[in-house]
mmCIF file with all atom_site columns, C-alpha atoms in Angstrom:
data_model
loop_
_atom_site.group_PDB
_atom_site.id
_atom_site.type_symbol
_atom_site.label_atom_id
_atom_site.label_alt_id
_atom_site.label_comp_id
_atom_site.label_asym_id
_atom_site.label_entity_id
_atom_site.label_seq_id
_atom_site.pdbx_PDB_ins_code
_atom_site.Cartn_x
_atom_site.Cartn_y
_atom_site.Cartn_z
_atom_site.occupancy
_atom_site.B_iso_or_equiv
_atom_site.pdbx_formal_charge
_atom_site.auth_seq_id
_atom_site.auth_comp_id
_atom_site.auth_asym_id
_atom_site.auth_atom_id
_atom_site.pdbx_PDB_model_num
ATOM 1   C CA . PRO A 1 1   ? 109.934 75.531  82.842  1.00 0.00 ? 1   PRO A CA 1
ATOM 2   C CA . GLY A 1 2   ? 112.664 72.954  83.300  1.00 0.00 ? 2   GLY A CA 1
ATOM 3   C CA . ASP A 1 3   ? 114.920 75.247  85.339  1.00 0.00 ? 3   ASP A CA 1
ATOM 4   C CA . ARG A 1 4   ? 116.459 74.093  88.602  1.00 0.00 ? 4   ARG A CA 1
ATOM 5   C CA . ARG A 1 5   ? 115.460 76.206  91.593  1.00 0.00 ? 5   ARG A CA 1
ATOM 6   C CA . GLU A 1 6   ? 117.976 75.354  94.330  1.00 0.00 ? 6   GLU A CA 1
ATOM 7   C CA . ALA A 1 7   ? 119.321 78.916  94.368  1.00 0.00 ? 7   ALA A CA 1
ATOM 8   C CA . GLN A 1 8   ? 115.833 80.413  94.784  1.00 0.00 ? 8   GLN A CA 1
ATOM 9   C CA . TYR A 1 9   ? 115.014 78.015  97.613  1.00 0.00 ? 9   TYR A CA 1
ATOM 10  C CA . THR A 1 10  ? 118.314 78.688  99.397  1.00 0.00 ? 10  THR A CA 1
ATOM 11  C CA . MET A 1 11  ? 117.843 82.447  99.083  1.00 0.00 ? 11  MET A CA 1
ATOM 12  C CA . PHE A 1 12  ? 114.349 82.390  100.572 1.00 0.00 ? 12  PHE A CA 1
ATOM 13  C CA . ALA A 1 13  ? 115.330 79.869  103.249 1.00 0.00 ? 13  ALA A CA 1
ATOM 14  C CA . SER A 1 14  ? 118.072 82.219  104.453 1.00 0.00 ? 14  SER A CA 1
ATOM 15  C CA . PHE A 1 15  ? 116.341 85.558  103.780 1.00 0.00 ? 15  PHE A CA 1
ATOM 16  C CA . VAL A 1 16  ? 112.956 84.964  105.423 1.00 0.00 ? 16  VAL A CA 1
ATOM 17  C CA . PRO A 1 17  ? 114.388 84.135  108.886 1.00 0.00 ? 17  PRO A CA 1
ATOM 18  C CA . LYS A 1 18  ? 116.368 87.383  108.780 1.00 0.00 ? 18  LYS A CA 1
ATOM 19  C CA . ILE A 1 19  ? 113.151 89.356  108.192 1.00 0.00 ? 19  ILE A CA 1
ATOM 20  C CA . VAL A 1 20  ? 111.375 87.557  111.031 1.00 0.00 ? 20  VAL A CA 1
ATOM 21  C CA . SER A 1 21  ? 114.320 87.950  113.417 1.00 0.00 ? 21  SER A CA 1
ATOM 22  C CA . ILE A 1 22  ? 114.180 91.758  113.304 1.00 0.00 ? 22  ILE A CA 1
ATOM 23  C CA . PRO A 1 23  ? 110.790 92.213  115.049 1.00 0.00 ? 23  PRO A CA 1
ATOM 24  C CA . ALA A 1 24  ? 111.367 89.024  117.079 1.00 0.00 ? 24  ALA A CA 1
ATOM 25  C CA . GLN A 1 25  ? 114.420 90.600  118.712 1.00 0.00 ? 25  GLN A CA 1
ATOM 26  C CA . ALA A 1 26  ? 113.417 94.264  118.877 1.00 0.00 ? 26  ALA A CA 1
ATOM 27  C CA . LEU A 1 27  ? 109.787 94.162  120.026 1.00 0.00 ? 27  LEU A CA 1
ATOM 28  C CA . PRO A 1 28  ? 110.133 91.902  123.104 1.00 0.00 ? 28  PRO A CA 1
ATOM 29  C CA . ILE A 1 29  ? 112.917 94.074  124.506 1.00 0.00 ? 29  ILE A CA 1
ATOM 30  C CA . ALA A 1 30  ? 110.939 97.257  123.882 1.00 0.00 ? 30  ALA A CA 1
ATOM 31  C CA . VAL A 1 31  ? 107.759 95.797  125.421 1.00 0.00 ? 31  VAL A CA 1
ATOM 32  C CA . ILE A 1 32  ? 109.517 94.506  128.548 1.00 0.00 ? 32  ILE A CA 1
ATOM 33  C CA . SER A 1 33  ? 111.305 97.823  128.964 1.00 0.00 ? 33  SER A CA 1
ATOM 34  C CA . SER A 1 34  ? 108.026 99.729  128.737 1.00 0.00 ? 34  SER A CA 1
ATOM 35  C CA . LEU A 1 35  ? 106.555 97.527  131.495 1.00 0.00 ? 35  LEU A CA 1
ATOM 36  C CA . GLY A 1 36  ? 109.256 98.574  133.941 1.00 0.00 ? 36  GLY A CA 1
ATOM 37  C CA . PHE A 1 37  ? 112.073 96.079  133.482 1.00 0.00 ? 37  PHE A CA 1
ATOM 38  C CA . LYS A 1 38  ? 115.035 96.804  135.769 1.00 0.00 ? 38  LYS A CA 1
ATOM 39  C CA . SER A 1 39  ? 118.563 95.992  134.669 1.00 0.00 ? 39  SER A CA 1
ATOM 40  C CA . SER A 1 40  ? 120.899 94.147  136.970 1.00 0.00 ? 40  SER A CA 1
ATOM 41  C CA . GLY A 1 41  ? 123.832 96.098  138.339 1.00 0.00 ? 41  GLY A CA 1
ATOM 42  C CA . GLN A 1 42  ? 127.129 95.674  140.159 1.00 0.00 ? 42  GLN A CA 1
ATOM 43  C CA . VAL A 1 43  ? 127.666 96.253  143.861 1.00 0.00 ? 43  VAL A CA 1
ATOM 44  C CA . CYS A 1 44  ? 130.602 95.854  146.216 1.00 0.00 ? 44  CYS A CA 1
ATOM 45  C CA . ASP A 1 45  ? 130.501 93.052  148.748 1.00 0.00 ? 45  ASP A CA 1
ATOM 46  C CA . ASP A 1 46  ? 131.905 93.243  152.271 1.00 0.00 ? 46  ASP A CA 1
ATOM 47  C CA . GLU A 1 47  ? 135.401 92.530  150.990 1.00 0.00 ? 47  GLU A CA 1
ATOM 48  C CA . GLY A 1 48  ? 135.230 95.246  148.317 1.00 0.00 ? 48  GLY A CA 1
ATOM 49  C CA . ASP A 1 49  ? 134.826 92.884  145.360 1.00 0.00 ? 49  ASP A CA 1
ATOM 50  C CA . LEU A 1 50  ? 132.272 93.579  142.663 1.00 0.00 ? 50  LEU A CA 1
ATOM 51  C CA . GLU A 1 51  ? 129.346 91.197  142.300 1.00 0.00 ? 51  GLU A CA 1
ATOM 52  C CA . ILE A 1 52  ? 126.167 91.156  140.240 1.00 0.00 ? 52  ILE A CA 1
ATOM 53  C CA . ALA A 1 53  ? 123.055 92.457  141.999 1.00 0.00 ? 53  ALA A CA 1
ATOM 54  C CA . VAL A 1 54  ? 120.006 90.823  140.442 1.00 0.00 ? 54  VAL A CA 1
ATOM 55  C CA . ALA A 1 55  ? 117.166 93.326  140.175 1.00 0.00 ? 55  ALA A CA 1
ATOM 56  C CA . GLU A 1 56  ? 113.740 92.324  141.426 1.00 0.00 ? 56  GLU A CA 1
ATOM 57  C CA . GLN A 1 57  ? 111.143 92.551  138.635 1.00 0.00 ? 57  GLN A CA 1
ATOM 58  C CA . ASN A 1 58  ? 107.504 93.423  139.131 1.00 0.00 ? 58  ASN A CA 1
ATOM 59  C CA . ALA A 1 59  ? 104.747 90.891  138.468 1.00 0.00 ? 59  ALA A CA 1
ATOM 60  C CA . THR A 1 60  ? 103.838 92.377  135.074 1.00 0.00 ? 60  THR A CA 1
ATOM 61  C CA . VAL A 1 61  ? 107.406 92.104  133.792 1.00 0.00 ? 61  VAL A CA 1
ATOM 62  C CA . ARG A 1 62  ? 107.703 88.506  135.013 1.00 0.00 ? 62  ARG A CA 1
ATOM 63  C CA . LEU A 1 63  ? 104.449 87.583  133.285 1.00 0.00 ? 63  LEU A CA 1
ATOM 64  C CA . ALA A 1 64  ? 105.565 89.298  130.064 1.00 0.00 ? 64  ALA A CA 1
ATOM 65  C CA . ILE A 1 65  ? 108.870 87.409  130.099 1.00 0.00 ? 65  ILE A CA 1
ATOM 66  C CA . GLN A 1 66  ? 107.065 84.104  130.589 1.00 0.00 ? 66  GLN A CA 1
ATOM 67  C CA . LEU A 1 67  ? 104.643 84.844  127.743 1.00 0.00 ? 67  LEU A CA 1
ATOM 68  C CA . ILE A 1 68  ? 107.230 86.180  125.286 1.00 0.00 ? 68  ILE A CA 1
ATOM 69  C CA . PHE A 1 69  ? 110.047 83.709  125.896 1.00 0.00 ? 69  PHE A CA 1
ATOM 70  C CA . ALA A 1 70  ? 108.123 80.570  126.879 1.00 0.00 ? 70  ALA A CA 1
ATOM 71  C CA . PHE A 1 71  ? 104.441 80.559  125.956 1.00 0.00 ? 71  PHE A CA 1
ATOM 72  C CA . PHE A 1 72  ? 104.547 82.153  122.476 1.00 0.00 ? 72  PHE A CA 1
ATOM 73  C CA . PRO A 1 73  ? 107.585 80.159  121.228 1.00 0.00 ? 73  PRO A CA 1
ATOM 74  C CA . THR A 1 74  ? 105.913 76.936  122.390 1.00 0.00 ? 74  THR A CA 1
ATOM 75  C CA . LEU A 1 75  ? 102.654 77.927  120.715 1.00 0.00 ? 75  LEU A CA 1
ATOM 76  C CA . SER A 1 76  ? 104.516 78.823  117.499 1.00 0.00 ? 76  SER A CA 1
ATOM 77  C CA . ASN A 1 77  ? 106.268 75.452  117.477 1.00 0.00 ? 77  ASN A CA 1
ATOM 78  C CA . LEU A 1 78  ? 102.960 73.623  117.914 1.00 0.00 ? 78  LEU A CA 1
ATOM 79  C CA . ILE A 1 79  ? 101.393 75.603  115.066 1.00 0.00 ? 79  ILE A CA 1
ATOM 80  C CA . SER A 1 80  ? 104.388 74.965  112.807 1.00 0.00 ? 80  SER A CA 1
ATOM 81  C CA . PHE A 1 81  ? 104.199 71.255  113.617 1.00 0.00 ? 81  PHE A CA 1
ATOM 82  C CA . ALA A 1 82  ? 100.504 71.226  112.677 1.00 0.00 ? 82  ALA A CA 1
ATOM 83  C CA . VAL A 1 83  ? 101.305 72.997  109.407 1.00 0.00 ? 83  VAL A CA 1
ATOM 84  C CA . LYS A 1 84  ? 104.102 70.551  108.572 1.00 0.00 ? 84  LYS A CA 1
ATOM 85  C CA . THR A 1 85  ? 101.751 67.597  109.021 1.00 0.00 ? 85  THR A CA 1
ATOM 86  C CA . LYS A 1 86  ? 99.866  68.938  105.988 1.00 0.00 ? 86  LYS A CA 1
ATOM 87  C CA . TYR A 1 87  ? 102.973 68.658  103.783 1.00 0.00 ? 87  TYR A CA 1
ATOM 88  C CA . PRO A 1 88  ? 101.828 66.395  100.941 1.00 0.00 ? 88  PRO A CA 1
ATOM 89  C CA . PHE A 1 89  ? 105.213 64.979  99.917  1.00 0.00 ? 89  PHE A CA 1
ATOM 90  C CA . VAL A 1 90  ? 105.712 62.222  102.500 1.00 0.00 ? 90  VAL A CA 1
ATOM 91  C CA . ARG A 1 91  ? 105.580 58.776  100.825 1.00 0.00 ? 91  ARG A CA 1
ATOM 92  C CA . ARG A 1 92  ? 108.469 56.843  99.314  1.00 0.00 ? 92  ARG A CA 1
ATOM 93  C CA . GLN A 1 93  ? 106.314 56.157  96.267  1.00 0.00 ? 93  GLN A CA 1
ATOM 94  C CA . GLN A 1 94  ? 106.238 59.880  95.557  1.00 0.00 ? 94  GLN A CA 1
ATOM 95  C CA . ILE A 1 95  ? 110.047 60.048  95.657  1.00 0.00 ? 95  ILE A CA 1
ATOM 96  C CA . GLU A 1 96  ? 110.228 57.157  93.225  1.00 0.00 ? 96  GLU A CA 1
ATOM 97  C CA . MET A 1 97  ? 107.736 58.937  90.960  1.00 0.00 ? 97  MET A CA 1
ATOM 98  C CA . VAL A 1 98  ? 109.939 62.031  90.999  1.00 0.00 ? 98  VAL A CA 1
ATOM 99  C CA . SER A 1 99  ? 112.979 59.985  89.954  1.00 0.00 ? 99  SER A CA 1
ATOM 100 C CA . ALA A 1 100 ? 110.973 58.306  87.217  1.00 0.00 ? 100 ALA A CA 1
ATOM 101 C CA . GLY A 1 101 ? 109.577 61.657  86.108  1.00 0.00 ? 101 GLY A CA 1
ATOM 102 C CA . ILE A 1 102 ? 113.034 63.200  85.833  1.00 0.00 ? 102 ILE A CA 1
ATOM 103 C CA . GLU A 1 103 ? 114.133 60.314  83.636  1.00 0.00 ? 103 GLU A CA 1
ATOM 104 C CA . LEU A 1 104 ? 111.026 60.596  81.431  1.00 0.00 ? 104 LEU A CA 1
ATOM 105 C CA . HIS A 1 105 ? 111.451 64.364  81.086  1.00 0.00 ? 105 HIS A CA 1
ATOM 106 C CA . ALA A 1 106 ? 115.114 63.936  80.150  1.00 0.00 ? 106 ALA A CA 1
ATOM 107 C CA . ARG A 1 107 ? 113.962 61.643  77.317  1.00 0.00 ? 107 ARG A CA 1
ATOM 108 C CA . GLY A 1 108 ? 111.345 64.165  76.208  1.00 0.00 ? 108 GLY A CA 1
ATOM 109 C CA . PHE A 1 109 ? 108.264 62.362  77.557  1.00 0.00 ? 109 PHE A CA 1
ATOM 110 C CA . PRO A 1 110 ? 105.569 63.750  79.909  1.00 0.00 ? 110 PRO A CA 1
ATOM 111 C CA . ALA A 1 111 ? 105.351 62.505  83.493  1.00 0.00 ? 111 ALA A CA 1
ATOM 112 C CA . GLU A 1 112 ? 102.770 62.431  86.281  1.00 0.00 ? 112 GLU A CA 1
ATOM 113 C CA . ASP A 1 113 ? 102.991 64.947  89.108  1.00 0.00 ? 113 ASP A CA 1
ATOM 114 C CA . PRO A 1 114 ? 103.277 62.844  92.317  1.00 0.00 ? 114 PRO A CA 1
ATOM 115 C CA . ILE A 1 115 ? 101.138 65.298  94.316  1.00 0.00 ? 115 ILE A CA 1
ATOM 116 C CA . THR A 1 116 ? 98.425  66.574  91.973  1.00 0.00 ? 116 THR A CA 1
ATOM 117 C CA . GLY A 1 117 ? 98.308  63.586  89.630  1.00 0.00 ? 117 GLY A CA 1
ATOM 118 C CA . GLU A 1 118 ? 98.418  65.918  86.617  1.00 0.00 ? 118 GLU A CA 1
ATOM 119 C CA . ILE A 1 119 ? 100.493 65.110  83.559  1.00 0.00 ? 119 ILE A CA 1
ATOM 120 C CA . VAL A 1 120 ? 103.425 67.500  83.194  1.00 0.00 ? 120 VAL A CA 1
ATOM 121 C CA . ASN A 1 121 ? 105.036 67.937  79.799  1.00 0.00 ? 121 ASN A CA 1
ATOM 122 C CA . SER A 1 122 ? 108.768 67.562  79.392  1.00 0.00 ? 122 SER A CA 1
ATOM 123 C CA . PRO A 1 123 ? 110.753 70.832  79.420  1.00 0.00 ? 123 PRO A CA 1
ATOM 124 C CA . GLN A 1 124 ? 112.621 69.428  76.453  1.00 0.00 ? 124 GLN A CA 1
ATOM 125 C CA . GLY A 1 125 ? 109.630 70.423  74.356  1.00 0.00 ? 125 GLY A CA 1
ATOM 126 C CA . PHE A 1 126 ? 109.855 74.112  75.277  1.00 0.00 ? 126 PHE A CA 1
ATOM 127 C CA . THR A 1 127 ? 111.651 76.608  73.096  1.00 0.00 ? 127 THR A CA 1
ATOM 128 C CA . ASP A 1 128 ? 114.151 79.033  74.627  1.00 0.00 ? 128 ASP A CA 1
ATOM 129 C CA . GLU A 1 129 ? 111.530 81.774  74.335  1.00 0.00 ? 129 GLU A CA 1
ATOM 130 C CA . GLU A 1 130 ? 108.965 79.685  76.222  1.00 0.00 ? 130 GLU A CA 1
ATOM 131 C CA . LYS A 1 131 ? 111.483 78.859  78.957  1.00 0.00 ? 131 LYS A CA 1
ATOM 132 C CA . LYS A 1 132 ? 112.220 82.555  79.359  1.00 0.00 ? 132 LYS A CA 1
ATOM 133 C CA . LEU A 1 133 ? 108.504 83.323  79.483  1.00 0.00 ? 133 LEU A CA 1
ATOM 134 C CA . GLY A 1 134 ? 108.005 80.646  82.144  1.00 0.00 ? 134 GLY A CA 1
ATOM 135 C CA . SER A 1 135 ? 110.729 82.226  84.286  1.00 0.00 ? 135 SER A CA 1
ATOM 136 C CA . GLU A 1 136 ? 109.120 85.655  83.924  1.00 0.00 ? 136 GLU A CA 1
ATOM 137 C CA . PHE A 1 137 ? 105.860 84.113  85.100  1.00 0.00 ? 137 PHE A CA 1
ATOM 138 C CA . ASP A 1 138 ? 107.464 83.230  88.452  1.00 0.00 ? 138 ASP A CA 1
ATOM 139 C CA . TYR A 1 139 ? 106.878 86.784  89.680  1.00 0.00 ? 139 TYR A CA 1
ATOM 140 C CA . PHE A 1 140 ? 103.310 85.831  90.613  1.00 0.00 ? 140 PHE A CA 1
ATOM 141 C CA . TRP A 1 141 ? 101.655 83.751  93.335  1.00 0.00 ? 141 TRP A CA 1
ATOM 142 C CA . ALA A 1 142 ? 99.931  80.462  92.502  1.00 0.00 ? 142 ALA A CA 1
ATOM 143 C CA . SER A 1 143 ? 96.519  82.102  93.057  1.00 0.00 ? 143 SER A CA 1
ATOM 144 C CA . GLU A 1 144 ? 97.460  84.867  90.616  1.00 0.00 ? 144 GLU A CA 1
ATOM 145 C CA . LYS A 1 145 ? 98.566  82.313  88.035  1.00 0.00 ? 145 LYS A CA 1
ATOM 146 C CA . ARG A 1 146 ? 95.182  80.605  88.324  1.00 0.00 ? 146 ARG A CA 1
ATOM 147 C CA . GLU A 1 147 ? 93.491  83.979  87.873  1.00 0.00 ? 147 GLU A CA 1
ATOM 148 C CA . ILE A 1 148 ? 95.501  84.586  84.691  1.00 0.00 ? 148 ILE A CA 1
ATOM 149 C CA . MET A 1 149 ? 94.615  81.142  83.367  1.00 0.00 ? 149 MET A CA 1
ATOM 150 C CA . ILE A 1 150 ? 90.901  81.678  84.088  1.00 0.00 ? 150 ILE A CA 1
ATOM 151 C CA . ASN A 1 151 ? 91.113  84.869  82.034  1.00 0.00 ? 151 ASN A CA 1
ATOM 152 C CA . ASP A 1 152 ? 92.693  83.107  79.020  1.00 0.00 ? 152 ASP A CA 1
ATOM 153 C CA . GLY A 1 153 ? 96.252  84.204  79.777  1.00 0.00 ? 153 GLY A CA 1
ATOM 154 C CA . ASN A 1 154 ? 95.405  87.879  80.292  1.00 0.00 ? 154 ASN A CA 1
ATOM 155 C CA . VAL A 1 155 ? 98.052  89.122  82.753  1.00 0.00 ? 155 VAL A CA 1
ATOM 156 C CA . GLY A 1 156 ? 96.327  92.502  82.763  1.00 0.00 ? 156 GLY A CA 1
ATOM 157 C CA . VAL A 1 157 ? 93.843  91.234  85.382  1.00 0.00 ? 157 VAL A CA 1
ATOM 158 C CA . LEU A 1 158 ? 96.633  91.552  87.957  1.00 0.00 ? 158 LEU A CA 1
ATOM 159 C CA . VAL A 1 159 ? 97.534  95.158  87.203  1.00 0.00 ? 159 VAL A CA 1
ATOM 160 C CA . THR A 1 160 ? 94.715  96.810  89.177  1.00 0.00 ? 160 THR A CA 1
ATOM 161 C CA . PRO A 1 161 ? 95.108  94.665  92.345  1.00 0.00 ? 161 PRO A CA 1
ATOM 162 C CA . LEU A 1 162 ? 98.877  95.139  92.287  1.00 0.00 ? 162 LEU A CA 1
ATOM 163 C CA . LEU A 1 163 ? 98.499  98.882  91.737  1.00 0.00 ? 163 LEU A CA 1
ATOM 164 C CA . THR A 1 164 ? 96.105  99.045  94.701  1.00 0.00 ? 164 THR A CA 1
ATOM 165 C CA . THR A 1 165 ? 98.619  97.167  96.853  1.00 0.00 ? 165 THR A CA 1
ATOM 166 C CA . LEU A 1 166 ? 101.386 99.499  95.696  1.00 0.00 ? 166 LEU A CA 1
ATOM 167 C CA . VAL A 1 167 ? 99.407  102.626 96.627  1.00 0.00 ? 167 VAL A CA 1
ATOM 168 C CA . THR A 1 168 ? 98.368  101.171 99.993  1.00 0.00 ? 168 THR A CA 1
ATOM 169 C CA . THR A 1 169 ? 101.916 100.116 100.830 1.00 0.00 ? 169 THR A CA 1
ATOM 170 C CA . SER A 1 170 ? 103.215 103.549 99.798  1.00 0.00 ? 170 SER A CA 1
ATOM 171 C CA . ILE A 1 171 ? 100.803 105.209 102.217 1.00 0.00 ? 171 ILE A CA 1
ATOM 172 C CA . VAL A 1 172 ? 101.773 102.838 105.039 1.00 0.00 ? 172 VAL A CA 1
ATOM 173 C CA . SER A 1 173 ? 105.472 103.446 104.344 1.00 0.00 ? 173 SER A CA 1
ATOM 174 C CA . ALA A 1 174 ? 105.026 107.225 104.324 1.00 0.00 ? 174 ALA A CA 1
ATOM 175 C CA . VAL A 1 175 ? 103.042 107.166 107.579 1.00 0.00 ? 175 VAL A CA 1
ATOM 176 C CA . ALA A 1 176 ? 105.627 104.871 109.213 1.00 0.00 ? 176 ALA A CA 1
ATOM 177 C CA . ILE A 1 177 ? 108.536 107.090 108.129 1.00 0.00 ? 177 ILE A CA 1
ATOM 178 C CA . TYR A 1 178 ? 106.743 110.175 109.433 1.00 0.00 ? 178 TYR A CA 1
ATOM 179 C CA . GLY A 1 179 ? 105.933 108.367 112.670 1.00 0.00 ? 179 GLY A CA 1
ATOM 180 C CA . VAL A 1 180 ? 109.541 107.329 113.190 1.00 0.00 ? 180 VAL A CA 1
ATOM 181 C CA . ALA A 1 181 ? 110.732 110.894 112.630 1.00 0.00 ? 181 ALA A CA 1
ATOM 182 C CA . LYS A 1 182 ? 108.176 112.320 115.083 1.00 0.00 ? 182 LYS A CA 1
ATOM 183 C CA . THR A 1 183 ? 108.638 109.695 117.827 1.00 0.00 ? 183 THR A CA 1
ATOM 184 C CA . PHE A 1 184 ? 112.378 109.060 117.629 1.00 0.00 ? 184 PHE A CA 1
ATOM 185 C CA . TYR A 1 185 ? 112.930 111.049 120.822 1.00 0.00 ? 185 TYR A CA 1
ATOM 186 C CA . LEU A 1 186 ? 110.786 108.515 122.712 1.00 0.00 ? 186 LEU A CA 1
ATOM 187 C CA . LEU A 1 187 ? 113.645 106.009 122.592 1.00 0.00 ? 187 LEU A CA 1
ATOM 188 C CA . ASP A 1 188 ? 114.845 107.637 125.813 1.00 0.00 ? 188 ASP A CA 1
ATOM 189 C CA . ASP A 1 189 ? 111.435 107.161 127.433 1.00 0.00 ? 189 ASP A CA 1
ATOM 190 C CA . VAL A 1 190 ? 111.342 103.808 129.199 1.00 0.00 ? 190 VAL A CA 1
ATOM 191 C CA . ALA A 1 191 ? 107.560 103.508 129.038 1.00 0.00 ? 191 ALA A CA 1
ATOM 192 C CA . LEU A 1 192 ? 107.153 104.557 125.386 1.00 0.00 ? 192 LEU A CA 1
ATOM 193 C CA . SER A 1 193 ? 110.373 103.359 123.747 1.00 0.00 ? 193 SER A CA 1
ATOM 194 C CA . TRP A 1 194 ? 108.408 100.546 122.079 1.00 0.00 ? 194 TRP A CA 1
ATOM 195 C CA . VAL A 1 195 ? 106.532 103.067 119.876 1.00 0.00 ? 195 VAL A CA 1
ATOM 196 C CA . PRO A 1 196 ? 109.471 104.194 117.670 1.00 0.00 ? 196 PRO A CA 1
ATOM 197 C CA . SER A 1 197 ? 110.831 100.632 117.701 1.00 0.00 ? 197 SER A CA 1
ATOM 198 C CA . PHE A 1 198 ? 107.537 99.278  116.385 1.00 0.00 ? 198 PHE A CA 1
ATOM 199 C CA . LEU A 1 199 ? 107.258 102.046 113.777 1.00 0.00 ? 199 LEU A CA 1
ATOM 200 C CA . GLN A 1 200 ? 110.784 101.360 112.544 1.00 0.00 ? 200 GLN A CA 1
ATOM 201 C CA . ILE A 1 201 ? 109.913 97.709  112.030 1.00 0.00 ? 201 ILE A CA 1
ATOM 202 C CA . VAL A 1 202 ? 106.709 98.665  110.171 1.00 0.00 ? 202 VAL A CA 1
ATOM 203 C CA . CYS A 1 203 ? 108.725 101.117 108.092 1.00 0.00 ? 203 CYS A CA 1
ATOM 204 C CA . GLY A 1 204 ? 111.319 98.520  107.079 1.00 0.00 ? 204 GLY A CA 1
ATOM 205 C CA . LEU A 1 205 ? 108.787 95.818  106.240 1.00 0.00 ? 205 LEU A CA 1
ATOM 206 C CA . SER A 1 206 ? 106.507 98.191  104.314 1.00 0.00 ? 206 SER A CA 1
ATOM 207 C CA . VAL A 1 207 ? 109.373 99.632  102.251 1.00 0.00 ? 207 VAL A CA 1
ATOM 208 C CA . MET A 1 208 ? 110.550 96.104  101.435 1.00 0.00 ? 208 MET A CA 1
ATOM 209 C CA . TRP A 1 209 ? 107.014 95.074  100.426 1.00 0.00 ? 209 TRP A CA 1
ATOM 210 C CA . LEU A 1 210 ? 106.701 98.278  98.393  1.00 0.00 ? 210 LEU A CA 1
ATOM 211 C CA . ALA A 1 211 ? 109.790 97.398  96.360  1.00 0.00 ? 211 ALA A CA 1
ATOM 212 C CA . PHE A 1 212 ? 108.598 93.800  95.966  1.00 0.00 ? 212 PHE A CA 1
ATOM 213 C CA . THR A 1 213 ? 105.141 94.909  94.773  1.00 0.00 ? 213 THR A CA 1
ATOM 214 C CA . PHE A 1 214 ? 106.667 97.439  92.363  1.00 0.00 ? 214 PHE A CA 1
ATOM 215 C CA . LEU A 1 215 ? 108.742 94.715  90.684  1.00 0.00 ? 215 LEU A CA 1
ATOM 216 C CA . ARG A 1 216 ? 105.694 92.447  90.366  1.00 0.00 ? 216 ARG A CA 1
ATOM 217 C CA . LEU A 1 217 ? 103.567 95.278  88.974  1.00 0.00 ? 217 LEU A CA 1
ATOM 218 C CA . ARG A 1 218 ? 106.240 96.189  86.448  1.00 0.00 ? 218 ARG A CA 1
ATOM 219 C CA . GLN A 1 219 ? 106.431 92.567  85.309  1.00 0.00 ? 219 GLN A CA 1
ATOM 220 C CA . ALA A 1 220 ? 102.635 92.310  85.026  1.00 0.00 ? 220 ALA A CA 1
ATOM 221 C CA . ILE A 1 221 ? 102.502 95.443  82.862  1.00 0.00 ? 221 ILE A CA 1
ATOM 222 C CA . PHE A 1 222 ? 105.365 94.154  80.708  1.00 0.00 ? 222 PHE A CA 1
ATOM 223 C CA . LEU A 1 223 ? 103.703 90.775  80.109  1.00 0.00 ? 223 LEU A CA 1
ATOM 224 C CA . ARG A 1 224 ? 100.338 92.421  79.483  1.00 0.00 ? 224 ARG A CA 1
ATOM 225 C CA . ASN A 1 225 ? 101.803 94.731  76.855  1.00 0.00 ? 225 ASN A CA 1
ATOM 226 C CA . SER A 1 226 ? 103.874 91.980  75.221  1.00 0.00 ? 226 SER A CA 1
ATOM 227 C CA . ASN A 1 227 ? 100.732 89.819  74.857  1.00 0.00 ? 227 ASN A CA 1
ATOM 228 C CA . ARG A 1 228 ? 102.793 86.613  74.866  1.00 0.00 ? 228 ARG A CA 1
ATOM 229 C CA . MET A 1 229 ? 100.919 84.693  77.566  1.00 0.00 ? 229 MET A CA 1
ATOM 230 C CA . SER A 1 230 ? 98.214  82.245  76.561  1.00 0.00 ? 230 SER A CA 1
ATOM 231 C CA . LYS A 1 231 ? 96.010  79.723  78.310  1.00 0.00 ? 231 LYS A CA 1
ATOM 232 C CA . ALA A 1 232 ? 97.422  76.935  76.147  1.00 0.00 ? 232 ALA A CA 1
ATOM 233 C CA . PHE A 1 233 ? 100.977 77.805  77.217  1.00 0.00 ? 233 PHE A CA 1
ATOM 234 C CA . MET A 1 234 ? 100.017 77.865  80.883  1.00 0.00 ? 234 MET A CA 1
ATOM 235 C CA . ARG A 1 235 ? 98.436  74.434  80.613  1.00 0.00 ? 235 ARG A CA 1
ATOM 236 C CA . ARG A 1 236 ? 101.711 73.112  79.232  1.00 0.00 ? 236 ARG A CA 1
#
């Protein structure tokens, strides 16, 4: 509570696009190649100079290129636009309320949340231990925080779901690693090169999610055993 989060925002804003860019770059190339894409080459003209010979693509490849590089990006942009229209922080009055709230919090007074309308206590009233506990609570999603609050601050309610996710992700990671090892030779097969490429992407994402889930599970177990969380604290 009371901590500035610019570093967290910047990290996620730069890290998430990198994760998305991996399958966005690898899969289209593998799919088009499997459909029979022909690379352009160089030929000699009548004067002996080299020039680029554009390869003629079949109808399936042309359709795939149109879908992957035109239709789907346009559709994604339209969906993202629709999502952004739901962003609740759009009025100047809300910005003014934020400025007023910062000033009130700095003086030790509570302030109204400009989006939810709830009264938020000043971080000046938190002890160092409570600030640390609030930071440790950031390991969990908003839905998980609500679940903890419903259960009177019992973080233990998250242990079983997180453990299930950890086991499931471990199985997916193991299968993906095995699949990559068994299909790696298919990279030389034009029609099936997408299979090891896809499995490598699944492997990377699942291993990353495995590590992420492990850290969240470890934090849930730690907070459960420390028994420091309470419903009253969460309401603050």
